[in-house]
Amino acid sequence: MIKRELQNKIEEMAKKYPVVTLTGPRQSGKSTLLKTTFPDYNYVTVEDPDIRLYASEDPRGFLATYPDKTIIDEIQRVPELFSYIQGRVDKENKEGMYFLAGSHNFLLMQHVGQSLAGRTAVLRLLPFSHAEMQTENIFPETVDEEIFKGGYPRLYDKNIAPGDFYPYYIQTYVERDVRLIKNIGDLSKFIRFIKLCAGRIGQLLNLSSLANECGIAVSTAQTWVSLLEASYILYLLKPDYNNYAKRLVKSPKLYFYDTGLACSLLDISDAKQISTHFLRGGLFENLVINEFIKKAFNTGKEPEITFWRDSTGNEVDLLNIVNGEQNAWEIKSGATFSSDYFKSIGKWAQLSGTATERLHAVYTGDKSMKTSNGDVVAWKDLCYYFFHIYSFQ
């Protein structure tokens, strides 16, 4: 099994809380991680109709059968259990009793907040990170292949081609997961909406445009974006609100949690297509920003990331906070370094008073280097910067 970066944090939290809640996209490896990390624990999934019926009709009997050291998967499907778990852990008052896993962030966190506040640590697991793939020598040969394949574990564990994985993933997500949260009458229109979102990766969210192109109301578009966020399909990167005497853009930018899924939605059938695709820059930008999110989640923290854009078109692709200070990142899909990479972030640095050592440009070339304007980071070396230059702990 490929060791996940989150494993250390899960083990740590199990020694401090009676319940540890693990959420993330379906098929991101949550069940595998929990079962292999805690092999002496019972494992039950309420996806099994018999188990679900038992847990919902007789929650006291269910917890009497599994009184301790139990992993309960997809628990959001039996919301009645949460209150009974609260009573049990309060009575026993010991750590590491239950691991709760689920792929519906909204439903899961709604019940966790109501019944288990203060009693559970909440962790998130996304598909494989850049570092995890490098460590296990399963790293795709090129950036385009990494974008195309994405990071879902089953692709690597079972050697499944992306074209044989993602269409079924999308179908399962729409037919099973979406209907648990929201009753959508026209599923074909919803799938079209997801595809339209994929075509806007790295762009400012424009709900009116999405609604018009899909033939739905703006309010429906807002609801559907929230639904896609709650089920770990996409996320919105918020703008930085430090004014610096400039008028700023206030709309968030749209990205997907996995670029392989996005490529499937864009009907990209081969990694070779990406090199000439109109969205290559946006997809590489998405790939890089995902690593910042994964690194934060894998250490049990919320990502402290934003972007900056003013009304004159100056933009910083990514701002992240390290030790209380902002760092600026320009993300370029080109393989040849240009001093123009630092044009926009240089202007931001002047306005914000940020030193050049906190300015960075990530590109697809092979050589990392220091310049008078900031650090140039080769994509393959990004993990080095995470582990040896910045402290995420």
XYZ file of C-alpha atoms in Angstrom, residues 46 109 117 128 168 255 292 299-300 311 314 332 353 385 388:
15
model
C -23.558 1.563 5.891
C -20.406 17.994 8.746
C -18.737 19.186 18.286
C -2.657 11.244 -4.270
C -18.030 5.756 -14.523
C -10.915 24.948 -9.820
C -1.090 23.545 -1.630
C -1.258 18.207 8.109
C -4.782 18.677 9.460
C -8.914 46.308 -11.872
C -2.359 42.801 -12.550
C 3.236 29.194 -15.769
C 6.095 45.643 0.748
C 10.021 23.765 -1.270
C 12.667 22.090 3.247
